[in-house]
XYZ file of C-alpha atoms in Angstrom:
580
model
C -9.928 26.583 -1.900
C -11.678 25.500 1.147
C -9.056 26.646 3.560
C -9.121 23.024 5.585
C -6.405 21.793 7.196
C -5.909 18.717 9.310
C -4.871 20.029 13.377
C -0.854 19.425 13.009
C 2.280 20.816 14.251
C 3.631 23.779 11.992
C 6.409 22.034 9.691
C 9.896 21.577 11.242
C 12.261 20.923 8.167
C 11.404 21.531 4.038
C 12.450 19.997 1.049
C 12.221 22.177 -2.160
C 11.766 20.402 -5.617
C 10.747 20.769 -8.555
C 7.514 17.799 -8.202
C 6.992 15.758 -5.431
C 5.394 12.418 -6.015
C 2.735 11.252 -3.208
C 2.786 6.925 -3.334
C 5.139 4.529 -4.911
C 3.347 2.075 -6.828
C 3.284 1.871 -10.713
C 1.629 5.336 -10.949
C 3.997 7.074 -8.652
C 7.060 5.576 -9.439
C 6.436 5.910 -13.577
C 6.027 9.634 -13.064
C 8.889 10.052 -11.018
C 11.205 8.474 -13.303
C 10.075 10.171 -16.426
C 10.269 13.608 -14.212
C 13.802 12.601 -13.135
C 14.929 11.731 -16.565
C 13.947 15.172 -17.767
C 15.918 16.574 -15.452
C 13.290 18.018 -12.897
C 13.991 17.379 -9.469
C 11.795 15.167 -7.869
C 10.950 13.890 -4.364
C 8.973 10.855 -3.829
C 7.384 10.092 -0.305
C 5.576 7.130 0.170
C 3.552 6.342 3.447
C 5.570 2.675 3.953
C 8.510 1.577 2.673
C 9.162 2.161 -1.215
C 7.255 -1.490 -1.939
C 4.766 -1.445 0.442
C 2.014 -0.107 -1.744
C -1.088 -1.572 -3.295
C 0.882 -2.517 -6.705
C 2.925 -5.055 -5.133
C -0.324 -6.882 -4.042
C -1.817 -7.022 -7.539
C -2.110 -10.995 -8.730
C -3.315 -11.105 -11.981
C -1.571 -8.602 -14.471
C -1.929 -6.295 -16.600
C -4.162 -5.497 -19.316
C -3.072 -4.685 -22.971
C -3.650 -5.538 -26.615
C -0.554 -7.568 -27.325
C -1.433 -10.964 -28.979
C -1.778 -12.334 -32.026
C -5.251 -11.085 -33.554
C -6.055 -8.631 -30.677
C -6.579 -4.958 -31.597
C -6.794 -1.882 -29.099
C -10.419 -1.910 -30.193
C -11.227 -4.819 -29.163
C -9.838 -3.632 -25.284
C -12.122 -0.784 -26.141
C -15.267 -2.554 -26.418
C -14.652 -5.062 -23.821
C -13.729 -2.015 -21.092
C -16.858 0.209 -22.793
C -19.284 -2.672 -21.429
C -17.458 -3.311 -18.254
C -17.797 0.336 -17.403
C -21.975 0.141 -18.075
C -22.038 3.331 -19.401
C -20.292 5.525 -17.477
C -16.511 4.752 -18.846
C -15.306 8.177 -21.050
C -14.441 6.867 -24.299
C -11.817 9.507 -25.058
C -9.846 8.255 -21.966
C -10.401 4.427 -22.690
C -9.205 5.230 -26.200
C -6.004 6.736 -24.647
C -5.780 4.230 -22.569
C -5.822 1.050 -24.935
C -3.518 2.753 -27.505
C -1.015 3.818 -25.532
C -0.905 1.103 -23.492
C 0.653 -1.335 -25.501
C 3.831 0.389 -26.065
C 3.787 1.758 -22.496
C 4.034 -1.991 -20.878
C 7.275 -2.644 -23.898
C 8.544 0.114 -22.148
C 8.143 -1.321 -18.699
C 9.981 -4.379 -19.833
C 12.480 -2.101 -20.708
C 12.919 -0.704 -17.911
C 13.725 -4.163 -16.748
C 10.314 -5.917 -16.033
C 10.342 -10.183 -16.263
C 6.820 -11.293 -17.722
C 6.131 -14.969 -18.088
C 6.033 -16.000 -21.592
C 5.645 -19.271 -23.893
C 7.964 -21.655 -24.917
C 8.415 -20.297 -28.258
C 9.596 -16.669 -26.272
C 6.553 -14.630 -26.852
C 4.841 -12.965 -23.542
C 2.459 -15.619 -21.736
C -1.360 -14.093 -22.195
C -4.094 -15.303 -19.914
C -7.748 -14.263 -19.791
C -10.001 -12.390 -16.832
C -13.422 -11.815 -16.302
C -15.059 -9.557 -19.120
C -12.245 -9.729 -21.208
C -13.142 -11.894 -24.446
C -9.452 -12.607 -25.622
C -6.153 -13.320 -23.505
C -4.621 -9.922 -23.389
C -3.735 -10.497 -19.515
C 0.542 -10.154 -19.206
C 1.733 -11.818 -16.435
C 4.844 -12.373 -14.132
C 6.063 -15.003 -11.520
C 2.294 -16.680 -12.056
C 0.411 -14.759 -9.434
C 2.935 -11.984 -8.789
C 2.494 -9.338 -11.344
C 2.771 -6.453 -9.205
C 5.707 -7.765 -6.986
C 7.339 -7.467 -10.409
C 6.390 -4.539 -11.851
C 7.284 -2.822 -8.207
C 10.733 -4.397 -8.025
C 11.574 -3.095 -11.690
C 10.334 0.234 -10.351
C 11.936 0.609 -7.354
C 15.261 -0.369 -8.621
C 15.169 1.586 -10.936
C 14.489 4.716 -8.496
C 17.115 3.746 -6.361
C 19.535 3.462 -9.408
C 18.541 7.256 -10.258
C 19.840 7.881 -6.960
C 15.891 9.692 -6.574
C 15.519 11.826 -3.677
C 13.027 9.354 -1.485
C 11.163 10.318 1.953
C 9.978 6.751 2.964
C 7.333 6.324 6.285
C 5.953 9.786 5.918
C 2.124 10.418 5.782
C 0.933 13.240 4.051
C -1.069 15.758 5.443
C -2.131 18.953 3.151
C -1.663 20.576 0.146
C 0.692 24.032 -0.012
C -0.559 26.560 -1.943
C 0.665 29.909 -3.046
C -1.182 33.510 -2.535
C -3.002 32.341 -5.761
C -4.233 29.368 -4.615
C -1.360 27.415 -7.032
C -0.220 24.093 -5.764
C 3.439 25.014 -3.761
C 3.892 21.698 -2.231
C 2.859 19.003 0.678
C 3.097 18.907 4.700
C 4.002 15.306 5.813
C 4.478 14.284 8.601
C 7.669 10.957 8.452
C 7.197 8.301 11.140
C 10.151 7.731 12.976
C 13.678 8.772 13.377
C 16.083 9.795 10.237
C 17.232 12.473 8.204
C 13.625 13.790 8.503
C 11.117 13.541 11.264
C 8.330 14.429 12.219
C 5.913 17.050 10.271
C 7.775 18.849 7.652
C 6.741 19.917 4.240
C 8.134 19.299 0.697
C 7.915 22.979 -1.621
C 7.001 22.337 -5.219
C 4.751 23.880 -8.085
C 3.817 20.486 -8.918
C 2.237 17.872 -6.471
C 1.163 14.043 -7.816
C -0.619 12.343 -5.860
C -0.352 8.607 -6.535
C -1.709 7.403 -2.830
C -3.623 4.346 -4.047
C -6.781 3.074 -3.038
C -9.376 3.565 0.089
C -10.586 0.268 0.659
C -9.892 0.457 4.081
C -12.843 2.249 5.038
C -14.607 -1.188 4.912
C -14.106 -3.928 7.705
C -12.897 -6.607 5.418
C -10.959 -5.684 1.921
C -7.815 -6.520 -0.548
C -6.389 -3.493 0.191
C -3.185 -2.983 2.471
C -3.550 -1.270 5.913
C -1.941 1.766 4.409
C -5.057 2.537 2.049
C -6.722 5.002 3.648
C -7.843 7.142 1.460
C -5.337 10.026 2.790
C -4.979 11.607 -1.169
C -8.639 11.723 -1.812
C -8.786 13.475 1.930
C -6.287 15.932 0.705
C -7.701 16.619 -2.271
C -11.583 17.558 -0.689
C -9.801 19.718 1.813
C -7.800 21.313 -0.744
C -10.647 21.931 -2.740
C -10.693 19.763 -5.315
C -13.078 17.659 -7.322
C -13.834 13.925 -6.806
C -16.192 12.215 -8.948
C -17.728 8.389 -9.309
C -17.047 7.986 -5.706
C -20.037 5.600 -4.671
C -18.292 2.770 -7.539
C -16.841 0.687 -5.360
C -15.674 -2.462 -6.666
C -15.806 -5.866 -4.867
C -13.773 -8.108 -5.672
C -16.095 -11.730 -6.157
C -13.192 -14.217 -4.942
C -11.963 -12.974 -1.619
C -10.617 -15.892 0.676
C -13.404 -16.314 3.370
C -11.727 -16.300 6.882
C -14.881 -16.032 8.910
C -17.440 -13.206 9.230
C -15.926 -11.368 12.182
C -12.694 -11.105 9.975
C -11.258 -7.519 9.873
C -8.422 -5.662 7.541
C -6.349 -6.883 4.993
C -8.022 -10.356 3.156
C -5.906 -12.712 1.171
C -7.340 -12.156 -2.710
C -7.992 -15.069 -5.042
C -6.937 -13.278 -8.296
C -9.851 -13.819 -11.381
C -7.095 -15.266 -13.258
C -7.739 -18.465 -11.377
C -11.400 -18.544 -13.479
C -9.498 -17.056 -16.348
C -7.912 -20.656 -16.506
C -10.680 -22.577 -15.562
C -11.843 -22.778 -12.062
C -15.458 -22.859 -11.560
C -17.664 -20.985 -9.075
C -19.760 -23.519 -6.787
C -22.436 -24.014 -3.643
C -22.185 -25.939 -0.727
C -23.539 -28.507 -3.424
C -20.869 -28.651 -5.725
C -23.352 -27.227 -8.098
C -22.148 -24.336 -11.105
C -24.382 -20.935 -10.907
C -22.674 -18.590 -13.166
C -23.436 -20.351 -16.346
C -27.210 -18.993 -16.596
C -26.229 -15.260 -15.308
C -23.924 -14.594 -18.199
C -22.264 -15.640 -21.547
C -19.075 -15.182 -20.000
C -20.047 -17.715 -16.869
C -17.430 -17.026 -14.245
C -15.592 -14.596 -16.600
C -18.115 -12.516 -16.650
C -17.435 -8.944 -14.980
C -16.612 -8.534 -11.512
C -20.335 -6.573 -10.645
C -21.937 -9.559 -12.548
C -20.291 -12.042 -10.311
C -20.117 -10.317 -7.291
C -24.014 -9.780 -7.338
C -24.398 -13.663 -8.035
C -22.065 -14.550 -5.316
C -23.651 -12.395 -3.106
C -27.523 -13.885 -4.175
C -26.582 -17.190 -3.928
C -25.465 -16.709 -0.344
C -28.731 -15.069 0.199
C -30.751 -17.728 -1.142
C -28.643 -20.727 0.830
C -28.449 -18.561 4.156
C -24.461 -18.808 4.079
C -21.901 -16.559 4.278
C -19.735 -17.463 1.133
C -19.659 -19.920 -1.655
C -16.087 -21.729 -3.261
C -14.077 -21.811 -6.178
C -13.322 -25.366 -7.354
C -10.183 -25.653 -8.921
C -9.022 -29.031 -8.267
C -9.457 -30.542 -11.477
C -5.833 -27.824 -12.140
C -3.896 -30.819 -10.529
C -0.694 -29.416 -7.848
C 1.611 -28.670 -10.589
C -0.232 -26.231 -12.165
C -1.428 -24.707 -8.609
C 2.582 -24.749 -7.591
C 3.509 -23.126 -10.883
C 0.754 -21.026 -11.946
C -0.652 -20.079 -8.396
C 2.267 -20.323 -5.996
C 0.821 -17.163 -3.995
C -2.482 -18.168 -3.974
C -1.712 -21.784 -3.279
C 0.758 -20.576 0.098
C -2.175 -17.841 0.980
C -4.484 -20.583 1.389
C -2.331 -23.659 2.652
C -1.090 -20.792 5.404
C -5.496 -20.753 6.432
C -5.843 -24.191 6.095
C -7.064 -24.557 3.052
C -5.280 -26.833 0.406
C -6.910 -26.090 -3.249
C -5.144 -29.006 -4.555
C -7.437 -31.287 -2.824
C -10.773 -28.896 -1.569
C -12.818 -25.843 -3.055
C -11.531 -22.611 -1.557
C -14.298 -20.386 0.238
C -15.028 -17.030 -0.786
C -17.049 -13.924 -0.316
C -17.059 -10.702 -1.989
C -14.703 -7.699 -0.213
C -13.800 -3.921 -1.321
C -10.966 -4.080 -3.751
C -10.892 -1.095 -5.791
C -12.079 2.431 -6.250
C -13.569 3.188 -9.590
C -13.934 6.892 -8.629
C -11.377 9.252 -7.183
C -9.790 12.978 -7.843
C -11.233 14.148 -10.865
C -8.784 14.652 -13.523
C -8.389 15.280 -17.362
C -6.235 13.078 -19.926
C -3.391 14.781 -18.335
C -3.562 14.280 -15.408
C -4.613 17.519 -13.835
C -7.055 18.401 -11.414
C -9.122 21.073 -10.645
C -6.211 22.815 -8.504
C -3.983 24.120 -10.440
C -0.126 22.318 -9.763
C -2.105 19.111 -8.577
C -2.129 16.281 -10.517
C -3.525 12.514 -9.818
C -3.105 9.398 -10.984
C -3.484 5.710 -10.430
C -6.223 4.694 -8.176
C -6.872 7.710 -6.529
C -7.981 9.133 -9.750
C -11.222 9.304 -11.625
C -9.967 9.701 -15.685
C -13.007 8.390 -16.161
C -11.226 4.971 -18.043
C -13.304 2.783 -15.220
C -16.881 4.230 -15.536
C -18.994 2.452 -13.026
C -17.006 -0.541 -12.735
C -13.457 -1.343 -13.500
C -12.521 -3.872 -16.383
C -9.868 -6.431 -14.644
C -6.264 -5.692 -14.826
C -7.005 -2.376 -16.410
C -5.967 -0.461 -13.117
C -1.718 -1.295 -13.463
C -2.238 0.167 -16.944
C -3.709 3.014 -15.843
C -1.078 4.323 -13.605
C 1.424 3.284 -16.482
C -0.214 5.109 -19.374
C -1.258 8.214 -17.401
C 1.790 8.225 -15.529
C 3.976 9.250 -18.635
C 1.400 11.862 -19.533
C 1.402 13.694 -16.050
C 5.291 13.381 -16.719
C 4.894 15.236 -20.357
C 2.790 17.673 -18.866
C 5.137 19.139 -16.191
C 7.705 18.769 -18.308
C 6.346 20.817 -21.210
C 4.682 23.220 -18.379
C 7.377 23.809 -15.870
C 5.004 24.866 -13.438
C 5.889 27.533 -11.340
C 4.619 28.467 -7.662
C 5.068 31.557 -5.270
C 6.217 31.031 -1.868
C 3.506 28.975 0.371
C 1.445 30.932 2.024
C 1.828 31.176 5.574
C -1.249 32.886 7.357
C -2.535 31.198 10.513
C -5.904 28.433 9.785
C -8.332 29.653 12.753
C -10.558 26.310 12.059
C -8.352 23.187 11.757
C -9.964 19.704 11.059
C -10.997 18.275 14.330
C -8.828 15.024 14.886
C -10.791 11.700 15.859
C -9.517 9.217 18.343
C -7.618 6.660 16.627
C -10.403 3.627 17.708
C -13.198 5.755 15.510
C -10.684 3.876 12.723
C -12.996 0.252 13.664
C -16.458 2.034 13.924
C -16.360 3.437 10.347
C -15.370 0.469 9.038
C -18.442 -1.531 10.515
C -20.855 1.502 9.706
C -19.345 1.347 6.098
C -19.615 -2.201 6.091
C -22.715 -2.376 7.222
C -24.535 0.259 5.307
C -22.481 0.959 2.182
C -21.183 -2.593 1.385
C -22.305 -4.615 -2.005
C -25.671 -4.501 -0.882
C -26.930 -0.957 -0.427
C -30.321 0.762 0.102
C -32.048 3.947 1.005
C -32.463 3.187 4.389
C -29.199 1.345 4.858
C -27.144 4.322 3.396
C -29.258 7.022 5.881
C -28.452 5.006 8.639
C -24.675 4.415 7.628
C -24.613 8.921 7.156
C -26.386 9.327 10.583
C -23.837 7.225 11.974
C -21.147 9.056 10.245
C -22.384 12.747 10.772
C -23.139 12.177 14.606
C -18.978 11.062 14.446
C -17.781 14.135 12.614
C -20.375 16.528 15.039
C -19.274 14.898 17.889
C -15.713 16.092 17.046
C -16.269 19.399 16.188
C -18.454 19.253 19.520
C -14.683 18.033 21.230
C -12.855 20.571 19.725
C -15.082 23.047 21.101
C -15.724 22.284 24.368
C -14.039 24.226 27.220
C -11.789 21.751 28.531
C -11.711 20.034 24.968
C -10.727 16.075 24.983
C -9.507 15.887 21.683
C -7.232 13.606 19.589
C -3.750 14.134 19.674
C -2.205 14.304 16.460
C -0.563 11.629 14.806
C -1.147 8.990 12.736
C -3.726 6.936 13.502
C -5.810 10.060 14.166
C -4.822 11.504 10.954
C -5.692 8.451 9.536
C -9.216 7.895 11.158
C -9.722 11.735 10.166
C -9.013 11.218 6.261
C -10.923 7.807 6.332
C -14.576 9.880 8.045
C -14.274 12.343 5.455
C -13.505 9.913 2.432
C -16.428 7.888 3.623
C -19.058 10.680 4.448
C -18.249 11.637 0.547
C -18.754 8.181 -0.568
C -21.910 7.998 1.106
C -23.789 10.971 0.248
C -22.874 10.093 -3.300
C -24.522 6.471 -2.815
C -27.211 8.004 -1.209
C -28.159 10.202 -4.736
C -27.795 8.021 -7.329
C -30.900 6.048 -7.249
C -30.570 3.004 -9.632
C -28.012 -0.001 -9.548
C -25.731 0.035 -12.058
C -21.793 -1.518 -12.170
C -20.177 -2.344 -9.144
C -23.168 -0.033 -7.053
C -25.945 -1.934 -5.995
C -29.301 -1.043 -4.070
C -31.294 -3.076 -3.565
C -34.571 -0.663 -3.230
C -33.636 -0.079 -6.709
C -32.538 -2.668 -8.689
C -32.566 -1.507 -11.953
C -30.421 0.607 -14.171
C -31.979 3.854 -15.061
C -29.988 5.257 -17.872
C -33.142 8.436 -18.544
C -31.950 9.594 -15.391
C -28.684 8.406 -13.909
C -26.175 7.717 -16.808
C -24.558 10.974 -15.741
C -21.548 11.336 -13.308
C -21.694 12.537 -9.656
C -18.893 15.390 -8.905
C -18.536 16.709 -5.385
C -16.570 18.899 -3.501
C -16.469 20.008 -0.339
C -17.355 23.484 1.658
C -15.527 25.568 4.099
C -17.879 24.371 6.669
C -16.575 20.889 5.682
C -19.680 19.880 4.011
C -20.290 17.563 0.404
C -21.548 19.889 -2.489
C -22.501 17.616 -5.382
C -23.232 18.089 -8.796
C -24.836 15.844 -11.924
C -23.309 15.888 -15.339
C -26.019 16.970 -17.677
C -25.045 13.804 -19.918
C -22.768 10.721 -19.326
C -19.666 12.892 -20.850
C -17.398 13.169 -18.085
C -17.101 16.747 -19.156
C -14.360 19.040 -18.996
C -12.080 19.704 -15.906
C -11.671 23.153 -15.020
C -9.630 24.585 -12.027
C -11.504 25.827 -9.378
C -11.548 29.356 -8.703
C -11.559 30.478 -4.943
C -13.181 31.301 -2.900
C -15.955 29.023 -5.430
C -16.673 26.624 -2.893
C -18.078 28.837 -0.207
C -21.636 27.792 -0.136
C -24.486 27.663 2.424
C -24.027 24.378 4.423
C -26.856 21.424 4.265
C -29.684 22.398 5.820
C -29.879 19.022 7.563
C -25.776 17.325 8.011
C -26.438 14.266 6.415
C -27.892 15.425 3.290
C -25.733 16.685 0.733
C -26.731 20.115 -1.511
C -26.865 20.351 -5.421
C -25.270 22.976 -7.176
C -27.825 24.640 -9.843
């Protein structure tokens, strides 16, 4: 345990349970439900409203061997060479074989797909995928779906639910056993303010971090508060510097910041064709798959083809789909873009590569578990190591399906007990940044850390970042200190330095391009030397410690032992020390 704690008020109000869920997508909801039904009590809190999460924005679908002719194999292979290398086939394996059965049981629970005239679920393809195993609902509204079913559901349970409520820290006992969650709930209710929910077992289903960039799919509320928790509480992340960008982002300008309208793959999955200023095709010579290729593959050619012309974005040419296909396969898309000006009936659409998804995360086992002991993650916050070094499209809703009901058996089957949380006084809180740091990480991230990456561009983006996090420790310390007042946005800006100083000094080691990372000083994959995975963790002096795997096995996770991560800080702050 590190013994890090963000600066907040002491908790005014508790909860005790027997889990508490952190997020309320298709991760977080699953295992809440299948902890419910087994008659554990379990509180969910969710930073928004119960719908507001990342599942709700997912287009596409979902990923599973269900047709005619398809075997879980064949998901295998396809997901194996998405990953380039890095995927761990024991979890992909899980994940394909299970999966099946675990979206049946989503429809089950209620869930409309779109099928075929002759009854049979609708199956669409996506880029690396080389069969139509993508299920669908309401076109382009998948996860609007799949997070209605859900949250009726939870509201049929009559769950216990702590909606607008950020959390802060981990609880742990004298042991250093999860005991729970502060959160602090925005707003007035039955709870407000900073309280804390007591339970042996803590989930953490917070979704993605993709707003540590400038311009991303993600929703404002991704801020990679679980991954923040997790470092501070002392667990393991791993794969952190896979970030994928999504190839088909609407283009609203260069100066445009936050939350970017996505133009799901499925739209090339049914034909739409990548184009230049020209009108002229470039994906055909850069893979067999042309514009189904996988997302790295396309990304990279976007993003070389803008180089080449000087612009800032190619399009996607879809008119040849005619408007009743757009109104009936597309009607998201089609009122995303109309709302920007843009009809795709009648023009190409312009787009640009922007962050979408996290390939790395918490470090966990095929259960879910981390390396504290009571703290499990899943979803996108989590590293099973399914997504290796770049994630396979419409794998991720899967994911927090199939590992969701395992996290579920585990508890249940473990009954995971806790001591009382333990109490004693933190002498060395976080220090807070203002809330307006929130912009200037986003723009160093952008800027140094974005699809293209290099030596120098990552040391400049961890100067950057270390001069923020010294200058508030600096604050903190100063006699008449002028620091951030807690609260939100602070909180927020805190989690999303830390998340990004992480991702960065994990970058900044691995020395080859390979999936969704790319430097450009080196441009080739190195497999002698970098098909291994990149664990970190961070010191009491709030530091990244990272470690190689000795081979690309994602290796076993073990719970870490305090006080293990007390080590010597960096000699210099930007750096980042190996562990023997």
């Amino acid at each position: 345990m590190t013994g890090i704690r963000l600066t907040a008020p002491a908790p005014g109000w508790s909860i005790d349970a027997d889990v508490v869920v952190v997020g309320s997508g298709v991760a977080g909801l699953t295992t809440a439900l299948r902890c419910a039904a087994a008659g554990l009590a379990t509180v969910v809190v969710t930073k928004a409203r119960l719908d507001d999460g990342s599942t709700r924005w997912a287009q596409g679908g979902i990923a599973a061997a269900l047709g005619e002719g398809d075997t879980p194999q064949q998901h295998l292979d396809d997901t194996l060479v998405a990953g380039a290398g890095l995927c761990d086939e024991p979890a992909v394996r899980t994940l394909v074989t299970e999966g099946p059965d675990a979206v049946r049981r989503l429809i089950g629970t209620g869930a409309h797909f779109d099928t075929t005239d002759s009854g049979d679920i609708a199956l669409t393809r996506e880029g690396g995928h080389h069969r139509r195993r993508i299920a669908h609902a309401g076109g382009d509204a998948t996860g609007a779906e799949i997070s209605r079913t859900l949250v009726e559901a939870v509201r049929e349970a009559a769950l216990h639910t702590v909606e607008n409520a950020l959390v802060l820290d981990l609880l742990t006992d004298a042991e250093g056993r999860t005991a729970g969650v502060t959160l602090h709930v925005m707003g007035e209710g039955q709870h407000d303010g900073v309280g804390a929910v007591r339970a042996p077992a803590v989930v953490l289903a917070t979704g993605g971090m993709g707003q540590v960039f400038s311009a991303t799919t993600n929703p404002a509320v991704s801020t990679g508060d679980g991954v923040a928790l997790a470092l501070r509480a002392g667990a393991e992340v791993s794969d952190l510097e896979f970030v994928q960008f999504h190839p088909t982002v609407l283009f609203l300008g260069a100066d445009s910041e936050g939350q970017q309208p996505l133009v799901s793959e499925a739209v090339r999955g049914e034909g739409a064709h990548l184009v230049d200023a020209s009108g002229t095709r470039f994906m055909a010579d850069q893979h067999e798959l042309a514009e189904l290729a996988p997302r790295d593959i396309v990304a990279k050619a976007i993003t070389r083809r803008m180089q080449l012309h000087g612009t800032e974005h190619m399009y996607l040419d879809a008119r040849h789909f005619g408007a009743e296909m757009w109104e009936q396969r597309f009607p998201t898309i089609l009122v995303a873009c109309r709302a920007h000006g843009i009809d795709p009936v009648t023009e190409p659409v312009p787009v640009a590569p922007a962050a979408h998804y996290a390939s790395g995360g918490i470090r966990t086992d095929l259960r879910g578990r981390t390396t504290v002991p009571g703290l499990y993650a899943c979803g996108e916050v989590a590293c099973t190591g399914v997504h290796g070094a770049n994630r396979l499209a419409s794998n991720s809703l899967l994911e927090g399906l199939v590992f969701a009901e395992r996290i579920a058996a585990d508890i249940v089957e473990d009954r995971p007990r806790a001591g009382a949380p333990t109490t004693d006084a933190l002498p060395d809180p976080s220090p807070l940044l203002a809330p307006e740091a929130r912009t200037t990480i986003q723009r160093i991230m952008t800027r140094g850390a974005g699809v293209l990456r290099s030596a120098e561009s990552l040391a400049a983006a961890a100067e950057e970042l270390e001069a923020l996090h010294e200058g508030a420790a600096r604050a903190a310390e100063a006699t008449e200190p002028k620091v951030a007042v807690p609260g939100v946005e602070a909180w927020e800006a805190t989690n999303l330095l830390l998340v990004s100083r992480v991702l960065v000094a994990a970058a900044r080691r691995r020395e080859e391009t390979r999936g969704c990372h790319w430097r450009e000083d080196r441009p080739e994959r190195d497999d002698e030397n970098w098909r291994r995975h990149l664990v970190v963790r961070l010191t009491p002096e709030r530091q990244p410690v990272l470690r190689r795997t000795e081979t690309e096995a994602f290796g076993p996770v073990r719970p870490t032992q305090a006080p293990d991560c007390a080590a010597a800080p960096p000699t210099h702050p930007a750096d980042v020390t190996e562990e023997p």
